[in-house]
PDB file of C-alpha atoms in Angstrom:
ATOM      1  CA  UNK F  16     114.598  96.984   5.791  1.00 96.00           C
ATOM      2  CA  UNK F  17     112.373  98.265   8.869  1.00 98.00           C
ATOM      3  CA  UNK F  18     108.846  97.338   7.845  1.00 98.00           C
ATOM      4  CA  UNK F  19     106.472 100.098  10.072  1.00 98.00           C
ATOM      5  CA  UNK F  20     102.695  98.475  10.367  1.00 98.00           C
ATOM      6  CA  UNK F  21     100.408 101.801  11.605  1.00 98.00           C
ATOM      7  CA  UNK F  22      96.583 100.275  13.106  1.00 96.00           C
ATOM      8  CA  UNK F  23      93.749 100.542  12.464  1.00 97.00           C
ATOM      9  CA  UNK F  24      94.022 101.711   8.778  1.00 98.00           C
ATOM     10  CA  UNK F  25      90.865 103.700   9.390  1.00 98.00           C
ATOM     11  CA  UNK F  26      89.572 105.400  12.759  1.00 97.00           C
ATOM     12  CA  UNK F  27      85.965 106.977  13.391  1.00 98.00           C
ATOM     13  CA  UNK F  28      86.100 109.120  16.433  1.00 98.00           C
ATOM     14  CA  UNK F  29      83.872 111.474  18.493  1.00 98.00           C
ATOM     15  CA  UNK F  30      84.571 115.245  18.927  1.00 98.00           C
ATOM     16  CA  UNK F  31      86.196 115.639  22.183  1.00 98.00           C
ATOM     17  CA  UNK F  32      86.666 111.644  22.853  1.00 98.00           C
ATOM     18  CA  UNK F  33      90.106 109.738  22.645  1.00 98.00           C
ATOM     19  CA  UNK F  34      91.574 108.927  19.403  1.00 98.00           C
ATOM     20  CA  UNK F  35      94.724 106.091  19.426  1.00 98.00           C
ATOM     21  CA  UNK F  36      96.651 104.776  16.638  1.00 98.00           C
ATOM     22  CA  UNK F  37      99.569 102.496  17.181  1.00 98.00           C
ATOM     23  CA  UNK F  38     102.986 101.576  14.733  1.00 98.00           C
ATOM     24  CA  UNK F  39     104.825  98.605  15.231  1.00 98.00           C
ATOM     25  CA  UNK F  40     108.361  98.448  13.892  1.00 98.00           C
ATOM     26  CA  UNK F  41     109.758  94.810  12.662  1.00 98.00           C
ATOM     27  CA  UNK F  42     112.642  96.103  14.459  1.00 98.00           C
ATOM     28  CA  UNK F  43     113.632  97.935  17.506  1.00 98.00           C
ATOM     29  CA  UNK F  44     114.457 101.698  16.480  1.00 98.00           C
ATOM     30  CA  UNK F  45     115.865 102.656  20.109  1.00 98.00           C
ATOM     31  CA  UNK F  46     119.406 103.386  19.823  1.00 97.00           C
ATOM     32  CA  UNK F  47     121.677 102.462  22.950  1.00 95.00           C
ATOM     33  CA  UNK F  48     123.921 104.695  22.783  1.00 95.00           C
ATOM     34  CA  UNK F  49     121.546 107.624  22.916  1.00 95.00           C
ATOM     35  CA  UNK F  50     118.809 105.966  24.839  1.00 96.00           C
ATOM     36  CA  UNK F  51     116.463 107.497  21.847  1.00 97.00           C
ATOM     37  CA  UNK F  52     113.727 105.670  19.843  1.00 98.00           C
ATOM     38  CA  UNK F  53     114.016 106.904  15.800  1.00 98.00           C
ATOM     39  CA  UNK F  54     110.453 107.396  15.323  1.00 98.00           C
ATOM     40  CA  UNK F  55     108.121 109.935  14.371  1.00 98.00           C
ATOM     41  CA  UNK F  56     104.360 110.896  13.516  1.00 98.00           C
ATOM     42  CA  UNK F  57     103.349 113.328  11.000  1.00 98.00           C
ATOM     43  CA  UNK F  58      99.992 114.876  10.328  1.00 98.00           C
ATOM     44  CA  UNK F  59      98.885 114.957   6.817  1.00 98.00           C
ATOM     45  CA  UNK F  60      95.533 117.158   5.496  1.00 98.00           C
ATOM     46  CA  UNK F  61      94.368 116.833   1.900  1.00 96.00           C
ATOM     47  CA  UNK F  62      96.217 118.468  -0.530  1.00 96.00           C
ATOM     48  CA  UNK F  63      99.144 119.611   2.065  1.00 98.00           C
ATOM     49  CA  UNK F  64     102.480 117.983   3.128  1.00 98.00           C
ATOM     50  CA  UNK F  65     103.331 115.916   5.941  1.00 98.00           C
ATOM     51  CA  UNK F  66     103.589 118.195   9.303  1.00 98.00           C
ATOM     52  CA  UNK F  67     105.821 116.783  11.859  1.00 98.00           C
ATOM     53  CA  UNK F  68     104.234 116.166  15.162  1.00 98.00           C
ATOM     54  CA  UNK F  69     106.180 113.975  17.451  1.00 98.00           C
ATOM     55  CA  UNK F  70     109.820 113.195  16.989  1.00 98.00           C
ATOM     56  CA  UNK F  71     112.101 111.177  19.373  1.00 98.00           C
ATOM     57  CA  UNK F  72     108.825 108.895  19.992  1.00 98.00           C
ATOM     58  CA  UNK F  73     107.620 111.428  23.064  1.00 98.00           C
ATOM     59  CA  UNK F  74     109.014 114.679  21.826  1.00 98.00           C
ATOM     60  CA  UNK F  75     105.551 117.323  20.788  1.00 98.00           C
ATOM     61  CA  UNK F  76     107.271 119.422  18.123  1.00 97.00           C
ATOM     62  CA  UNK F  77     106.878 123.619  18.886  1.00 96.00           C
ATOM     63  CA  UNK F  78     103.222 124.585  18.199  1.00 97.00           C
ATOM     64  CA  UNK F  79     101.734 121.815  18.561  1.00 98.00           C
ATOM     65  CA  UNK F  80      98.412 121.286  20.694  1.00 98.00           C
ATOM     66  CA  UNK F  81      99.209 119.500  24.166  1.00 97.00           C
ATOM     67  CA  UNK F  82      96.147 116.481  23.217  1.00 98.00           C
ATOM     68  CA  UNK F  83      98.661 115.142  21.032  1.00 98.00           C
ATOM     69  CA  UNK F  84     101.133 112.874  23.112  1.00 98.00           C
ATOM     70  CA  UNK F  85     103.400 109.485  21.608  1.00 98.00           C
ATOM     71  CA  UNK F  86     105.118 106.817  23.399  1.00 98.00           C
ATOM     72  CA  UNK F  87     106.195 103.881  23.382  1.00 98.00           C
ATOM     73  CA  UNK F  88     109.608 102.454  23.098  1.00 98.00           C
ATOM     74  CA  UNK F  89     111.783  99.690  20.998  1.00 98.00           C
ATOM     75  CA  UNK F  90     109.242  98.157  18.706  1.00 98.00           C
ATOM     76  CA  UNK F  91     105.667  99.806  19.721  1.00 98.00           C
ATOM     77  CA  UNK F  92     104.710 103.294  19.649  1.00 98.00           C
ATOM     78  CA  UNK F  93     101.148 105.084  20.312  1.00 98.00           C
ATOM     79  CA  UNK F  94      99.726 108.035  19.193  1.00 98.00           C
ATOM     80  CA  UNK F  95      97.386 109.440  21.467  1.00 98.00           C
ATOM     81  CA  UNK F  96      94.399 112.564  21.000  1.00 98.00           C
ATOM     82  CA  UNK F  97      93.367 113.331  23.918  1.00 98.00           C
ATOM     83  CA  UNK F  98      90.466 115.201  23.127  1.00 98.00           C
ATOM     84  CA  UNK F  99      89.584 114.875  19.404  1.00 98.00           C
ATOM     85  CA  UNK F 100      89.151 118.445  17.764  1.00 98.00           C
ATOM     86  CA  UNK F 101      87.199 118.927  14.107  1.00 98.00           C
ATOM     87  CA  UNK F 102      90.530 119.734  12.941  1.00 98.00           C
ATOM     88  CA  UNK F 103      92.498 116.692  13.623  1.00 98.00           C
ATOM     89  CA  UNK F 104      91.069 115.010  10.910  1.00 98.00           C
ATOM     90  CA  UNK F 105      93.741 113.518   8.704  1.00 98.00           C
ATOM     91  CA  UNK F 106      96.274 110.803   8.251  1.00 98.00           C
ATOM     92  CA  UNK F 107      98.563 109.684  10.147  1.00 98.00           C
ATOM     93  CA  UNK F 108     101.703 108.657   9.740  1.00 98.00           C
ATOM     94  CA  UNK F 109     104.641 106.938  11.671  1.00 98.00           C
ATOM     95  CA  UNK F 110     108.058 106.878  10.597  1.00 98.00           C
ATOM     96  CA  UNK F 111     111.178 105.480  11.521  1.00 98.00           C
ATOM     97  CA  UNK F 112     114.974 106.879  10.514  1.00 97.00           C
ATOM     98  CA  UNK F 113     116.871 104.885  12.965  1.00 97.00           C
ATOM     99  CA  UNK F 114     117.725 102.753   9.982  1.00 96.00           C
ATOM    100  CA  UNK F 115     118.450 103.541   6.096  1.00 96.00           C
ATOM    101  CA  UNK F 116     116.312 103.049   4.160  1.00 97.00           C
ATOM    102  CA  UNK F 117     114.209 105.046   6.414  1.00 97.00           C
ATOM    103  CA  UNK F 118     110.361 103.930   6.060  1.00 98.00           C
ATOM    104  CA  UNK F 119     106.657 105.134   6.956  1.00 98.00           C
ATOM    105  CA  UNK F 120     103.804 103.313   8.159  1.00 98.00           C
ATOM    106  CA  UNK F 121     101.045 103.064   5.848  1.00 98.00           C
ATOM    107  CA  UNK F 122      98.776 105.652   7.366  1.00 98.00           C
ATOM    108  CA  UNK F 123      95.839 106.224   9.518  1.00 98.00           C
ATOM    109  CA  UNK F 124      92.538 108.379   8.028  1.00 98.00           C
ATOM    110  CA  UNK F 125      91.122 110.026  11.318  1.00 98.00           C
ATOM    111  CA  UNK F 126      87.579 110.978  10.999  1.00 98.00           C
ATOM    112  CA  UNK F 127      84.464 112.040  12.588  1.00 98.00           C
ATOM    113  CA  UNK F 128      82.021 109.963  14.256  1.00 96.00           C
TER     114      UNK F 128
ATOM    115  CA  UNK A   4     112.276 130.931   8.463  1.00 95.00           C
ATOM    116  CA  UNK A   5     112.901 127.641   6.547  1.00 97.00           C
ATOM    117  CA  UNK A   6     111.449 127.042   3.006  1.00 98.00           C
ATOM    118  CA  UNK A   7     111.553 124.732   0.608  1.00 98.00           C
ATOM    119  CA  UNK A   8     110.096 123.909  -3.106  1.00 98.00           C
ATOM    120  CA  UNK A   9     110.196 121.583  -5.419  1.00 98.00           C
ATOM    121  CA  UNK A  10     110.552 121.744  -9.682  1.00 98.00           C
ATOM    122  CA  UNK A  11     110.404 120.037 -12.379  1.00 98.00           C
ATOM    123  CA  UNK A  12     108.255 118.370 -14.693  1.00 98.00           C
ATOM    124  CA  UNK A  13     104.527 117.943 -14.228  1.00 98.00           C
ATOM    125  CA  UNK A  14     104.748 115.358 -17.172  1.00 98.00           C
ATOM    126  CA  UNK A  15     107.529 112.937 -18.462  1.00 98.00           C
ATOM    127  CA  UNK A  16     107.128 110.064 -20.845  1.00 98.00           C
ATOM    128  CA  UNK A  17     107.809 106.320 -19.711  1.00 98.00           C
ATOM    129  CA  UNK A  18     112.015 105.313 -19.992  1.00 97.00           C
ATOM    130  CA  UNK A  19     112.687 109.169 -19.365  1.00 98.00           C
ATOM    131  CA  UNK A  20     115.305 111.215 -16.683  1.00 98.00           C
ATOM    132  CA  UNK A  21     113.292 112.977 -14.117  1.00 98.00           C
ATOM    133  CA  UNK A  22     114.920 115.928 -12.949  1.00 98.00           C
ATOM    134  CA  UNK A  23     113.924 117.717  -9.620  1.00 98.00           C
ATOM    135  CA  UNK A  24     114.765 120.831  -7.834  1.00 98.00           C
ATOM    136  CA  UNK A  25     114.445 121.317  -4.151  1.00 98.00           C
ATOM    137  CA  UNK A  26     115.098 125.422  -3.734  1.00 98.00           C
ATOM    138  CA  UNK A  27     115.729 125.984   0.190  1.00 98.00           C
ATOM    139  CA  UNK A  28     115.811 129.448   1.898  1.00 98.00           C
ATOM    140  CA  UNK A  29     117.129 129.788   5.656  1.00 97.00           C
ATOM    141  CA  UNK A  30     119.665 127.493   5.769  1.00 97.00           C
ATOM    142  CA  UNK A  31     123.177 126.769   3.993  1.00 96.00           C
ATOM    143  CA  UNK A  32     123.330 123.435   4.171  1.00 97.00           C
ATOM    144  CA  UNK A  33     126.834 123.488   4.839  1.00 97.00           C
ATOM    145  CA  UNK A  34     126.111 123.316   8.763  1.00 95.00           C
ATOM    146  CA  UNK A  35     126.855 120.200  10.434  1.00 96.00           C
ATOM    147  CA  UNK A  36     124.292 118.439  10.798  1.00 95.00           C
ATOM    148  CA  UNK A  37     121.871 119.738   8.168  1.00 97.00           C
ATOM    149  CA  UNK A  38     120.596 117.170   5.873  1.00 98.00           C
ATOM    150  CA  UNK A  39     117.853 117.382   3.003  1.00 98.00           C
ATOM    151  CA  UNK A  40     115.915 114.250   1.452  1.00 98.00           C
ATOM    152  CA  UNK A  41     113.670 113.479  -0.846  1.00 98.00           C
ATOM    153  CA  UNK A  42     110.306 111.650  -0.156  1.00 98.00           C
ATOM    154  CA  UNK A  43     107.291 110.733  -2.827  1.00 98.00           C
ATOM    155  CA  UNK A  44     103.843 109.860  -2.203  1.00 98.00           C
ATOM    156  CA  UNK A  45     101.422 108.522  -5.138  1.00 98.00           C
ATOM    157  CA  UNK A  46      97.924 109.458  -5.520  1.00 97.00           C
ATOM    158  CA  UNK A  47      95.998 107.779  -2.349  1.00 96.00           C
ATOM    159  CA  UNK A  48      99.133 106.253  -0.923  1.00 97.00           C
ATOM    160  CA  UNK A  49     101.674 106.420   2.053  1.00 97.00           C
ATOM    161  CA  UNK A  50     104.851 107.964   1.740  1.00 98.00           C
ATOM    162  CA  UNK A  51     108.280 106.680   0.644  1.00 98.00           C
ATOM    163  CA  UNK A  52     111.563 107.581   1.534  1.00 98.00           C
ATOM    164  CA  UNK A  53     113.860 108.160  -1.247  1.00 98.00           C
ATOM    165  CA  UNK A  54     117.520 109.435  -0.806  1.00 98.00           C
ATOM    166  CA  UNK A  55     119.256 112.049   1.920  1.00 98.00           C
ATOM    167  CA  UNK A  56     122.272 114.378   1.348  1.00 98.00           C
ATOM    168  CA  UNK A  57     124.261 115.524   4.376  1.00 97.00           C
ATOM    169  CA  UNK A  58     126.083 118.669   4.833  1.00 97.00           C
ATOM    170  CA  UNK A  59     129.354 117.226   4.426  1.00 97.00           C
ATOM    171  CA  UNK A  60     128.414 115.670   0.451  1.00 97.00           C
ATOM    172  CA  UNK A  61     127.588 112.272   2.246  1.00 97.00           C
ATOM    173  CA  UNK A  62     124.183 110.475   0.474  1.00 97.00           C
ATOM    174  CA  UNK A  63     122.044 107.680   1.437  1.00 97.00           C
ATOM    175  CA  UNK A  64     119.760 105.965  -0.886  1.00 97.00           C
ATOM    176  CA  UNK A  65     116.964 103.155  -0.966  1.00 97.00           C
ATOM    177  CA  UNK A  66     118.182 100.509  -1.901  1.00 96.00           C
ATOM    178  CA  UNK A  67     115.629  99.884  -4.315  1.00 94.00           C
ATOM    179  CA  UNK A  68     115.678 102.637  -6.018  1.00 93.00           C
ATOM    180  CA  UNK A  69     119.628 102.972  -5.785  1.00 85.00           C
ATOM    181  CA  UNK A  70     120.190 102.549  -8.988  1.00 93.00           C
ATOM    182  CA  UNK A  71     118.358 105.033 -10.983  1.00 97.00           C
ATOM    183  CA  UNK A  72     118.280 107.752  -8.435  1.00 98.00           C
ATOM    184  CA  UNK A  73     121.011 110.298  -8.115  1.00 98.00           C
ATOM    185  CA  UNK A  74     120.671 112.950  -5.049  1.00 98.00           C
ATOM    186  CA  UNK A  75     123.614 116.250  -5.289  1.00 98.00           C
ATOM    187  CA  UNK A  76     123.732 119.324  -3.971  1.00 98.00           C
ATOM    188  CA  UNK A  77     124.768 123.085  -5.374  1.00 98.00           C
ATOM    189  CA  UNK A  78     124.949 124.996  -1.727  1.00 97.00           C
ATOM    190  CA  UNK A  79     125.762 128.575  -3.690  1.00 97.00           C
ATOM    191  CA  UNK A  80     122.714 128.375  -5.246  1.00 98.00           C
ATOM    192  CA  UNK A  81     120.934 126.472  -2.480  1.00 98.00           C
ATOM    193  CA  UNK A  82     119.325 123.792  -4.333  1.00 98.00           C
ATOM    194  CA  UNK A  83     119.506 119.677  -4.211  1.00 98.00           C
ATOM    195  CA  UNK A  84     118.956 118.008  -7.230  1.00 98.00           C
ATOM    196  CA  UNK A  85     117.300 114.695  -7.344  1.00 98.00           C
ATOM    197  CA  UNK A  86     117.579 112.534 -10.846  1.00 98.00           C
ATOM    198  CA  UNK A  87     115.476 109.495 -11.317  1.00 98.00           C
ATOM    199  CA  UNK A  88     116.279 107.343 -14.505  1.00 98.00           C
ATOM    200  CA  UNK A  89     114.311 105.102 -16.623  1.00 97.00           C
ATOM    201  CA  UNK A  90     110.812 106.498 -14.857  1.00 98.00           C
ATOM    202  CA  UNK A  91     107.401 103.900 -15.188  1.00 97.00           C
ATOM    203  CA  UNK A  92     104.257 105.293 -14.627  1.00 98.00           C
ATOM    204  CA  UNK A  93     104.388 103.453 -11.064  1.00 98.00           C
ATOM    205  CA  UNK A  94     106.798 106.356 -10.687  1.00 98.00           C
ATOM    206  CA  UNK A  95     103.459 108.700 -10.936  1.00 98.00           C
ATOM    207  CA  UNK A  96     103.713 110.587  -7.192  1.00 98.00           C
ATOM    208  CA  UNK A  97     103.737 114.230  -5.033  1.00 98.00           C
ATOM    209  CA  UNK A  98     107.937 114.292  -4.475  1.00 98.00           C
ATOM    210  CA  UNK A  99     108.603 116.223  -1.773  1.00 98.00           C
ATOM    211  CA  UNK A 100     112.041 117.212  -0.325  1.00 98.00           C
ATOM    212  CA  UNK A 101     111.980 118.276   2.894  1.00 98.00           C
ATOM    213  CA  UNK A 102     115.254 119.153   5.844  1.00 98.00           C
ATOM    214  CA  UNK A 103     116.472 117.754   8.878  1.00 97.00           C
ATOM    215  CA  UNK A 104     119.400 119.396  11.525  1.00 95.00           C
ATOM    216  CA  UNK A 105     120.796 117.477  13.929  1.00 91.00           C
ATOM    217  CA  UNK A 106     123.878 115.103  14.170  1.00 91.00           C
ATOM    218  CA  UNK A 107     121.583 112.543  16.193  1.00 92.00           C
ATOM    219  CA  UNK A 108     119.444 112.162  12.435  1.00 91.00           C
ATOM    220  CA  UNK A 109     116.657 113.720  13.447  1.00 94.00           C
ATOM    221  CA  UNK A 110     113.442 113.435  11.021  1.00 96.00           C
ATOM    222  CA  UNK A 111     112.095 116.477   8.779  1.00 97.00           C
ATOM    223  CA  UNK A 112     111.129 119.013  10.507  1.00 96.00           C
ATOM    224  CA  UNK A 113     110.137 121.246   7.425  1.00 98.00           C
ATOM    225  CA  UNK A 114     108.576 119.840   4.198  1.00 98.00           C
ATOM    226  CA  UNK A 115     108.169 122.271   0.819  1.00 98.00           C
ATOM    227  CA  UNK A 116     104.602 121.561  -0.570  1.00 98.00           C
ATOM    228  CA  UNK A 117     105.115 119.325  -3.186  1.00 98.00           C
ATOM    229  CA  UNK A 118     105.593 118.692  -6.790  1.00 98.00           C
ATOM    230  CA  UNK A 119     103.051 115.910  -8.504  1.00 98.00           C
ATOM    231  CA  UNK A 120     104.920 114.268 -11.510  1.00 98.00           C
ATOM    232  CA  UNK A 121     102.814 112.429 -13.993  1.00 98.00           C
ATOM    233  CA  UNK A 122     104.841 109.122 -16.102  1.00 98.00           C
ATOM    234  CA  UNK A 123     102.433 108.754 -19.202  1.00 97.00           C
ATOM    235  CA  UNK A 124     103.223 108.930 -23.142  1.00 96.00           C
TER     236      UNK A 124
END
């Protein structure tokens, strides 16, 4: 099984300063043929479900604010705020499906500083 | 517009079949490459991935839950069924099914809001 490892667990952040949170994958989840990395970050508020942010690793899903960015590629992906809003406070999660069983990191609370 | 929702039990004893519902509008699921899964979350904790049903009938499980969990689908009435077996309070979790399209296996795009099932006597 792909084990995903999200850090930190736990991020403090400014309003309108940087906020990064990284996944590592014990395995690469890039497939050759399609030159595409299986992984994706979801945004989860209290009390909601998961919304999908980034798929494809890079990929900002429709409606989604422009300060939210990923990369990364094989084993180690970033998710990057640019400019933290009051809103983006959450967790975080990465996920691989490149592989079944498909797995999640094990979150990242965003908060305030 | 895509919807889902989940059903079922708020409450089953410990040893007993959970049976969920996942009710989808906006999509027939007979489409290639449409897929729904299931994915449960207890109190506090990160997510897990459970099982996925294709459009074509295929179904992919985790391995360890393989063995009690059953995933099917009834496109008429535009529902997946998910049956867990011989549930344990560890078992206590939001399920939420949620759908995919795309023959490259793209992840969910569009999650239904939840169903929290309790395992207590």
């Amino acid at each position: 099984d792909i084990v995903m490892t999200q850090s930190p667990d736990s991020l403090a952040v400014s309003l309108g300063e940087r906020a990064t949170i990284n996944c590592k994958s014990s395995q690469s989840v890039l497939y050759s043929s399609n030159n595409k990395n299986y992984l994706a970050w979801y945004q989860q508020k209290p009390g909601q479900p998961p919304k999908l942010l980034i798929y494809w690793a890079s990929s900002r899903e429709s409606g989604v604010p422009d300060r939210f960015s990923g990369s990364g590629s094989g084993t180690d992906f970033t998710l990057t705020i640019s400019s933290l809003q009051a809103e983006d406070v959450a967790v975080y999660y990465c996920h691989q499906h490149y592989k079944t069983p498909q797995s999640f990191g094990q979150g990242t609370k965003l908060e305030i500083k | 517009q895509i919807t889902l929702k989940e059903s079922g039990p708020t409450l089953v004893k410990p040893t007993q079949t959970l049976t969920l519902t996942c009710t989808f509008s906006g999509f027939s699921l007979t489409t290639s490459g449409e897929g729904v899964g299931w994915i449960r979350q207890p109190p506090g904790k990160a997510l897990e991935w459970l099982a996925l049903i294709y459009w074509d009938d295929d179904k992919r499980y985790s391995p360890s839950l393989k063995s009690r969990v059953t995933i099917t689908k009834d496109t008429p009435k535009k529902q997946v069924v998910l049956t867990m077996t011989n549930m344990n309070p560890v078992d206590t979790a939001t399920y939420y099914c949620a759908y995919r399209l795309g023959l490259d296996d793209p992840p969910f795009h569009h999650w239904g809001q939840g169903t929290l099932v309790t395992v207590s006597s």
